[in-house]
């Protein structure tokens, strides 16, 4: 018998606070933060051993932003608060609903936040969602009124008595904040950063380890926010106009799998002369199913692609020569982030070196390595439960099960924490063999420029000129600085020298003059960054405090003093200063 959906008595008059879990994040503390697991996706699990060359950036809590944009109730979003800032918000403002989103490893933070809401807002309804909803026994672990598993927009709309089938309003926001590399923070001017675009959630491929697929219904299931290419094109035009964006980071587990939608988007881009750049996630088999003309026409310039591992037996890799595919994409200027799993069932201490060598032999521009981790809700987790191989939380805390440390189960071949060293070894060997990801990226971009800067399709020409323009100046300077940095490494200094000469030959005397000027500056910032990192320096995201239209209307009715206090809190919360490591 189906249970009825809960409903709040105030419906759309209810005042809502949405919050991510509190920071700091890049430290070891009592609430489950781990220095090894910072709130920086790329630095955490892609470029983590590359020092000053590591790509540093933060990403907003896009799920919370989507919910806030799609409910009519007055809603405040507190993204990346400190614990003190969260307490300040719930002790100085009254809310009827407090929603908290989290991944599983932050369960102790969610528990603490729920306790604080009960203390300061005893009448508020607490709603908790995100990947934490998959955690076994979560209802008994935290004091929340509702645990929401899956897509939160329709849940909140029904909870507030609103139309759950209303069109999705996409938040107007950028994909990243505080992007930094070689000690240099990239400008944050309009148009410099890709807009975030979320067409769908879930993944129908349903790999046995995939938490995202599990959260949204498992294999074969997904939820499209925009079913057609026409709907998607309309949203992209809005993002382009509002954010002055001509590039998009498409947050969709396998965007190109929705072939009809993608090809219709291509038609509309051609008809309307849109030279957009698309950064996507895709399985190798789906990527291979498109012609290079279609990919280039769509503006695919970057792809995150699962390579998983040699003999991994995942369908998405069946019949695909991944080495040839990666080289083919790079030869057309498409940058590739490959992803490899360490600790599959067939991995042993004896064959792991060969497996790592196979991964790094792809020469991807970036490479993620993650431990094979059975997260709650996934088929892999269910299998380990059945086999009795999961480690109890008393032996292995939930906060450490993030895929960048150790197994949370007993692996049949790899024991006694060997995986910690194996994982770091994979990152280091990729860095040693292939060099900084930045130089690989520049090399692929140069290939794209050479192939397409005189392309007969003016859309492609325009995109390539825009994407590759930095090769003439800042990227040329970066190669100059890297050549100097590696002056004691004959192999790398030779590679940097060959690349730099190629850039000079391609772009001429202006670049030859600019490169050393910019290179000296970047070499200096790199030295300073390396010195900072050596002292244990870490970065923390800015706190964001935002209200939707209904909340702003409600606030405008407050006494003047209350309005002044709120604006002061908002200003203080947006201090962008980095936080030193503790």
Short mmCIF file of N, CA, C and O in Angstrom, two decimals, residues 432-519:
data_model
loop_
_atom_site.label_atom_id
_atom_site.label_comp_id
_atom_site.label_asym_id
_atom_site.label_seq_id
_atom_site.Cartn_x
_atom_site.Cartn_y
_atom_site.Cartn_z
N UNK A 432 54.73 11.69 -12.63
CA UNK A 432 56.12 11.54 -13.03
C UNK A 432 56.26 11.22 -14.53
O UNK A 432 57.11 11.77 -15.22
N UNK A 433 55.39 10.34 -15.01
CA UNK A 433 55.49 9.90 -16.41
C UNK A 433 54.93 10.93 -17.37
O UNK A 433 55.54 11.25 -18.40
N UNK A 434 53.76 11.47 -17.05
CA UNK A 434 53.06 12.35 -17.98
C UNK A 434 53.22 13.84 -17.69
O UNK A 434 52.80 14.68 -18.49
N UNK A 435 53.84 14.17 -16.55
CA UNK A 435 54.06 15.57 -16.22
C UNK A 435 52.81 16.24 -15.68
O UNK A 435 51.76 15.62 -15.54
N UNK A 436 52.88 17.55 -15.39
CA UNK A 436 51.71 18.27 -14.88
C UNK A 436 50.53 18.19 -15.85
O UNK A 436 50.72 18.26 -17.07
N UNK A 437 49.34 18.08 -15.30
CA UNK A 437 48.15 18.05 -16.15
C UNK A 437 48.03 19.31 -16.99
O UNK A 437 47.53 19.27 -18.11
N UNK A 438 48.53 20.42 -16.47
CA UNK A 438 48.44 21.68 -17.21
C UNK A 438 49.18 21.59 -18.54
O UNK A 438 48.67 22.07 -19.57
N UNK A 439 50.35 20.99 -18.57
CA UNK A 439 51.10 20.92 -19.83
C UNK A 439 50.43 19.95 -20.80
O UNK A 439 50.43 20.16 -22.02
N UNK A 440 49.81 18.90 -20.28
CA UNK A 440 49.08 17.96 -21.14
C UNK A 440 47.88 18.67 -21.79
O UNK A 440 47.59 18.50 -22.97
N UNK A 441 47.18 19.46 -20.98
CA UNK A 441 46.03 20.23 -21.45
C UNK A 441 46.45 21.17 -22.57
O UNK A 441 45.79 21.26 -23.62
N UNK A 442 47.54 21.88 -22.36
CA UNK A 442 48.03 22.83 -23.36
C UNK A 442 48.40 22.12 -24.65
O UNK A 442 48.13 22.60 -25.76
N UNK A 443 49.01 20.95 -24.52
CA UNK A 443 49.41 20.18 -25.71
C UNK A 443 48.19 19.79 -26.54
O UNK A 443 48.18 19.91 -27.77
N UNK A 444 47.12 19.34 -25.85
CA UNK A 444 45.89 18.96 -26.57
C UNK A 444 45.23 20.18 -27.20
O UNK A 444 44.71 20.10 -28.33
N UNK A 445 45.24 21.29 -26.50
CA UNK A 445 44.64 22.51 -27.04
C UNK A 445 45.36 22.97 -28.30
O UNK A 445 44.73 23.40 -29.27
N UNK A 446 46.69 22.85 -28.30
CA UNK A 446 47.46 23.25 -29.48
C UNK A 446 47.11 22.38 -30.68
O UNK A 446 47.00 22.88 -31.81
N UNK A 447 46.89 21.10 -30.44
CA UNK A 447 46.47 20.21 -31.53
C UNK A 447 45.13 20.65 -32.09
O UNK A 447 44.91 20.64 -33.31
N UNK A 448 44.22 21.05 -31.19
CA UNK A 448 42.92 21.52 -31.64
C UNK A 448 43.01 22.79 -32.46
O UNK A 448 42.33 22.95 -33.48
N UNK A 449 43.88 23.71 -32.03
CA UNK A 449 44.07 24.96 -32.77
C UNK A 449 44.59 24.68 -34.18
O UNK A 449 44.08 25.21 -35.17
N UNK A 450 45.60 23.84 -34.27
CA UNK A 450 46.20 23.56 -35.57
C UNK A 450 45.18 22.93 -36.53
O UNK A 450 45.19 23.21 -37.73
N UNK A 451 44.32 22.09 -35.99
CA UNK A 451 43.39 21.38 -36.86
C UNK A 451 42.18 22.24 -37.27
O UNK A 451 41.65 22.08 -38.37
N UNK A 452 41.75 23.12 -36.36
CA UNK A 452 40.45 23.75 -36.59
C UNK A 452 40.43 25.27 -36.70
O UNK A 452 39.37 25.84 -36.93
N UNK A 453 41.57 25.96 -36.56
CA UNK A 453 41.48 27.42 -36.54
C UNK A 453 41.08 28.00 -37.90
O UNK A 453 40.64 29.15 -37.98
N UNK A 454 41.22 27.20 -38.96
CA UNK A 454 40.76 27.63 -40.29
C UNK A 454 39.61 26.76 -40.79
O UNK A 454 39.41 26.61 -42.00
N UNK A 455 38.84 26.20 -39.88
CA UNK A 455 37.75 25.30 -40.24
C UNK A 455 36.71 26.05 -41.08
O UNK A 455 36.41 27.23 -40.82
N UNK A 456 36.12 25.41 -42.10
CA UNK A 456 35.13 26.10 -42.95
C UNK A 456 33.87 26.54 -42.20
O UNK A 456 33.20 27.48 -42.64
N UNK A 457 33.53 25.84 -41.10
CA UNK A 457 32.37 26.24 -40.30
C UNK A 457 32.80 27.38 -39.37
O UNK A 457 33.62 27.19 -38.46
N UNK A 458 32.25 28.57 -39.59
CA UNK A 458 32.64 29.73 -38.80
C UNK A 458 32.33 29.55 -37.31
O UNK A 458 33.02 30.12 -36.46
N UNK A 459 31.31 28.75 -36.99
CA UNK A 459 31.01 28.48 -35.57
C UNK A 459 32.20 27.80 -34.90
O UNK A 459 32.59 28.15 -33.78
N UNK A 460 32.75 26.81 -35.58
CA UNK A 460 33.89 26.07 -35.04
C UNK A 460 35.10 26.99 -34.95
O UNK A 460 35.81 27.00 -33.93
N UNK A 461 35.32 27.79 -35.98
CA UNK A 461 36.43 28.75 -35.96
C UNK A 461 36.34 29.68 -34.76
O UNK A 461 37.31 29.92 -34.04
N UNK A 462 35.14 30.21 -34.54
CA UNK A 462 34.93 31.15 -33.43
C UNK A 462 35.21 30.50 -32.09
O UNK A 462 35.86 31.08 -31.22
N UNK A 463 34.70 29.28 -31.93
CA UNK A 463 34.91 28.57 -30.65
C UNK A 463 36.38 28.28 -30.42
O UNK A 463 36.91 28.51 -29.32
N UNK A 464 37.05 27.78 -31.41
CA UNK A 464 38.46 27.44 -31.28
C UNK A 464 39.29 28.69 -30.97
O UNK A 464 40.18 28.67 -30.10
N UNK A 465 38.99 29.79 -31.65
CA UNK A 465 39.72 31.03 -31.40
C UNK A 465 39.53 31.49 -29.96
O UNK A 465 40.47 31.96 -29.30
N UNK A 466 38.30 31.35 -29.45
CA UNK A 466 38.01 31.76 -28.07
C UNK A 466 38.69 30.84 -27.06
O UNK A 466 39.34 31.29 -26.12
N UNK A 467 38.52 29.53 -27.23
CA UNK A 467 39.07 28.55 -26.29
C UNK A 467 40.60 28.60 -26.26
O UNK A 467 41.21 28.47 -25.19
N UNK A 468 41.20 28.77 -27.43
CA UNK A 468 42.65 28.61 -27.54
C UNK A 468 43.40 29.94 -27.47
O UNK A 468 44.63 29.95 -27.58
N UNK A 469 42.69 31.04 -27.30
CA UNK A 469 43.33 32.35 -27.32
C UNK A 469 44.44 32.46 -26.27
O UNK A 469 45.47 33.11 -26.50
N UNK A 470 44.25 31.81 -25.12
CA UNK A 470 45.23 31.90 -24.03
C UNK A 470 46.54 31.21 -24.39
O UNK A 470 47.57 31.43 -23.72
N UNK A 471 46.56 30.37 -25.43
CA UNK A 471 47.81 29.74 -25.86
C UNK A 471 48.83 30.79 -26.30
O UNK A 471 50.03 30.60 -26.18
N UNK A 472 48.33 31.93 -26.78
CA UNK A 472 49.21 32.97 -27.28
C UNK A 472 49.96 33.69 -26.17
O UNK A 472 50.98 34.32 -26.42
N UNK A 473 49.41 33.63 -24.96
CA UNK A 473 49.96 34.46 -23.89
C UNK A 473 50.16 33.69 -22.59
O UNK A 473 51.25 33.17 -22.32
N UNK A 474 49.09 33.57 -21.78
CA UNK A 474 49.25 33.00 -20.44
C UNK A 474 49.69 31.54 -20.47
O UNK A 474 50.54 31.12 -19.67
N UNK A 475 49.13 30.74 -21.38
CA UNK A 475 49.53 29.34 -21.44
C UNK A 475 50.95 29.18 -21.97
O UNK A 475 51.70 28.30 -21.53
N UNK A 476 51.33 30.04 -22.91
CA UNK A 476 52.72 30.03 -23.37
C UNK A 476 53.65 30.39 -22.21
O UNK A 476 54.71 29.78 -22.02
N UNK A 477 53.23 31.37 -21.40
CA UNK A 477 54.00 31.74 -20.22
C UNK A 477 54.08 30.61 -19.22
O UNK A 477 55.12 30.40 -18.57
N UNK A 478 53.00 29.85 -19.08
CA UNK A 478 52.99 28.71 -18.14
C UNK A 478 54.00 27.66 -18.58
O UNK A 478 54.72 27.09 -17.75
N UNK A 479 54.07 27.39 -19.89
CA UNK A 479 55.05 26.41 -20.39
C UNK A 479 56.47 26.92 -20.14
O UNK A 479 57.36 26.17 -19.75
N UNK A 480 56.69 28.21 -20.37
CA UNK A 480 58.01 28.80 -20.11
C UNK A 480 58.38 28.60 -18.64
O UNK A 480 59.53 28.21 -18.33
N UNK A 481 57.43 28.86 -17.73
CA UNK A 481 57.68 28.72 -16.29
C UNK A 481 57.93 27.27 -15.91
O UNK A 481 58.80 26.96 -15.09
N UNK A 482 57.17 26.35 -16.52
CA UNK A 482 57.34 24.93 -16.21
C UNK A 482 58.69 24.42 -16.72
O UNK A 482 59.33 23.59 -16.07
N UNK A 483 59.11 24.93 -17.87
CA UNK A 483 60.43 24.55 -18.40
C UNK A 483 61.53 24.96 -17.42
O UNK A 483 62.47 24.20 -17.15
N UNK A 484 61.39 26.14 -16.85
CA UNK A 484 62.37 26.59 -15.86
C UNK A 484 62.27 25.78 -14.58
O UNK A 484 63.28 25.43 -13.97
N UNK A 485 61.04 25.47 -14.17
CA UNK A 485 60.82 24.71 -12.93
C UNK A 485 61.48 23.34 -13.01
O UNK A 485 62.04 22.84 -12.04
N UNK A 486 61.42 22.72 -14.18
CA UNK A 486 61.96 21.37 -14.35
C UNK A 486 63.36 21.39 -14.97
O UNK A 486 63.76 20.42 -15.63
N UNK A 487 64.08 22.44 -14.76
CA UNK A 487 65.39 22.57 -15.41
C UNK A 487 66.37 21.47 -15.02
O UNK A 487 67.35 21.22 -15.74
N UNK A 488 66.14 20.79 -13.89
CA UNK A 488 67.03 19.71 -13.48
C UNK A 488 66.53 18.33 -13.92
O UNK A 488 67.11 17.31 -13.55
N UNK A 489 65.43 18.31 -14.68
CA UNK A 489 64.87 17.05 -15.18
C UNK A 489 65.00 17.06 -16.71
O UNK A 489 64.20 17.68 -17.41
N UNK A 490 66.05 16.41 -17.26
CA UNK A 490 66.33 16.50 -18.70
C UNK A 490 65.15 16.08 -19.58
O UNK A 490 64.89 16.72 -20.62
N UNK A 491 64.45 15.03 -19.18
CA UNK A 491 63.33 14.57 -20.01
C UNK A 491 62.21 15.60 -20.09
O UNK A 491 61.74 15.95 -21.17
N UNK A 492 61.80 16.09 -18.92
CA UNK A 492 60.69 17.05 -18.91
C UNK A 492 61.08 18.39 -19.50
O UNK A 492 60.29 19.03 -20.19
N UNK A 493 62.30 18.83 -19.24
CA UNK A 493 62.71 20.13 -19.80
C UNK A 493 62.76 20.04 -21.32
O UNK A 493 62.45 21.03 -22.02
N UNK A 494 63.12 18.87 -21.84
CA UNK A 494 63.12 18.70 -23.30
C UNK A 494 61.69 18.75 -23.83
O UNK A 494 61.42 19.40 -24.85
N UNK A 495 60.75 18.05 -23.14
CA UNK A 495 59.36 18.05 -23.58
C UNK A 495 58.78 19.46 -23.55
O UNK A 495 58.07 19.87 -24.48
N UNK A 496 59.07 20.20 -22.47
CA UNK A 496 58.56 21.57 -22.36
C UNK A 496 59.17 22.45 -23.47
O UNK A 496 58.50 23.29 -24.06
N UNK A 497 60.45 22.23 -23.75
CA UNK A 497 61.12 23.01 -24.79
C UNK A 497 60.52 22.77 -26.16
O UNK A 497 60.30 23.71 -26.93
N UNK A 498 60.23 21.51 -26.47
CA UNK A 498 59.63 21.17 -27.76
C UNK A 498 58.24 21.82 -27.88
O UNK A 498 57.90 22.40 -28.92
N UNK A 499 57.45 21.73 -26.80
CA UNK A 499 56.12 22.32 -26.82
C UNK A 499 56.19 23.84 -26.97
O UNK A 499 55.43 24.45 -27.74
N UNK A 500 57.11 24.46 -26.24
CA UNK A 500 57.22 25.92 -26.30
C UNK A 500 57.62 26.38 -27.71
O UNK A 500 57.08 27.36 -28.24
N UNK A 501 58.56 25.66 -28.34
CA UNK A 501 58.96 26.00 -29.71
C UNK A 501 57.78 25.86 -30.67
O UNK A 501 57.62 26.66 -31.60
N UNK A 502 56.98 24.84 -30.44
CA UNK A 502 55.80 24.62 -31.28
C UNK A 502 54.80 25.78 -31.13
O UNK A 502 54.21 26.25 -32.10
N UNK A 503 54.62 26.24 -29.89
CA UNK A 503 53.73 27.38 -29.64
C UNK A 503 54.27 28.63 -30.32
O UNK A 503 53.55 29.40 -30.96
N UNK A 504 55.59 28.87 -30.19
CA UNK A 504 56.22 30.03 -30.84
C UNK A 504 56.03 29.97 -32.35
O UNK A 504 55.70 30.97 -33.01
N UNK A 505 56.26 28.80 -32.92
CA UNK A 505 56.14 28.64 -34.37
C UNK A 505 54.71 28.88 -34.83
O UNK A 505 54.47 29.47 -35.90
N UNK A 506 53.76 28.46 -34.00
CA UNK A 506 52.35 28.58 -34.36
C UNK A 506 51.84 30.01 -34.27
O UNK A 506 51.10 30.48 -35.13
N UNK A 507 52.27 30.73 -33.21
CA UNK A 507 51.68 32.05 -32.94
C UNK A 507 52.61 33.23 -33.19
O UNK A 507 52.18 34.38 -33.10
N UNK A 508 53.88 32.98 -33.44
CA UNK A 508 54.74 34.05 -33.90
C UNK A 508 55.44 34.87 -32.83
O UNK A 508 55.49 34.52 -31.65
N UNK A 509 55.96 36.02 -33.27
CA UNK A 509 56.88 36.81 -32.45
C UNK A 509 56.23 37.43 -31.23
O UNK A 509 56.89 37.58 -30.20
N UNK A 510 54.96 37.80 -31.29
CA UNK A 510 54.31 38.39 -30.11
C UNK A 510 54.29 37.40 -28.95
O UNK A 510 54.55 37.77 -27.80
N UNK A 511 53.98 36.16 -29.27
CA UNK A 511 53.97 35.12 -28.22
C UNK A 511 55.38 34.87 -27.71
O UNK A 511 55.60 34.67 -26.51
N UNK A 512 56.36 34.92 -28.60
CA UNK A 512 57.76 34.72 -28.20
C UNK A 512 58.20 35.81 -27.22
O UNK A 512 59.01 35.56 -26.32
N UNK A 513 57.65 37.01 -27.36
CA UNK A 513 57.98 38.11 -26.43
C UNK A 513 57.19 37.99 -25.13
O UNK A 513 57.73 38.17 -24.03
N UNK A 514 55.89 37.64 -25.26
CA UNK A 514 55.02 37.59 -24.08
C UNK A 514 55.35 36.43 -23.15
O UNK A 514 55.26 36.56 -21.92
N UNK A 515 55.73 35.29 -23.71
CA UNK A 515 55.91 34.08 -22.90
C UNK A 515 56.91 34.27 -21.75
O UNK A 515 56.60 33.92 -20.60
N UNK A 516 58.10 34.81 -21.97
CA UNK A 516 59.03 34.98 -20.84
C UNK A 516 58.53 36.00 -19.81
O UNK A 516 58.77 35.83 -18.61
N UNK A 517 57.82 37.03 -20.28
CA UNK A 517 57.31 38.03 -19.34
C UNK A 517 56.28 37.41 -18.40
O UNK A 517 56.38 37.53 -17.17
N UNK A 518 55.31 36.71 -18.98
CA UNK A 518 54.28 36.07 -18.16
C UNK A 518 54.87 34.87 -17.41
O UNK A 518 54.48 34.57 -16.30
N UNK A 519 55.81 34.21 -18.05
CA UNK A 519 56.43 33.04 -17.44
C UNK A 519 57.17 33.38 -16.16
O UNK A 519 57.10 32.62 -15.18
#
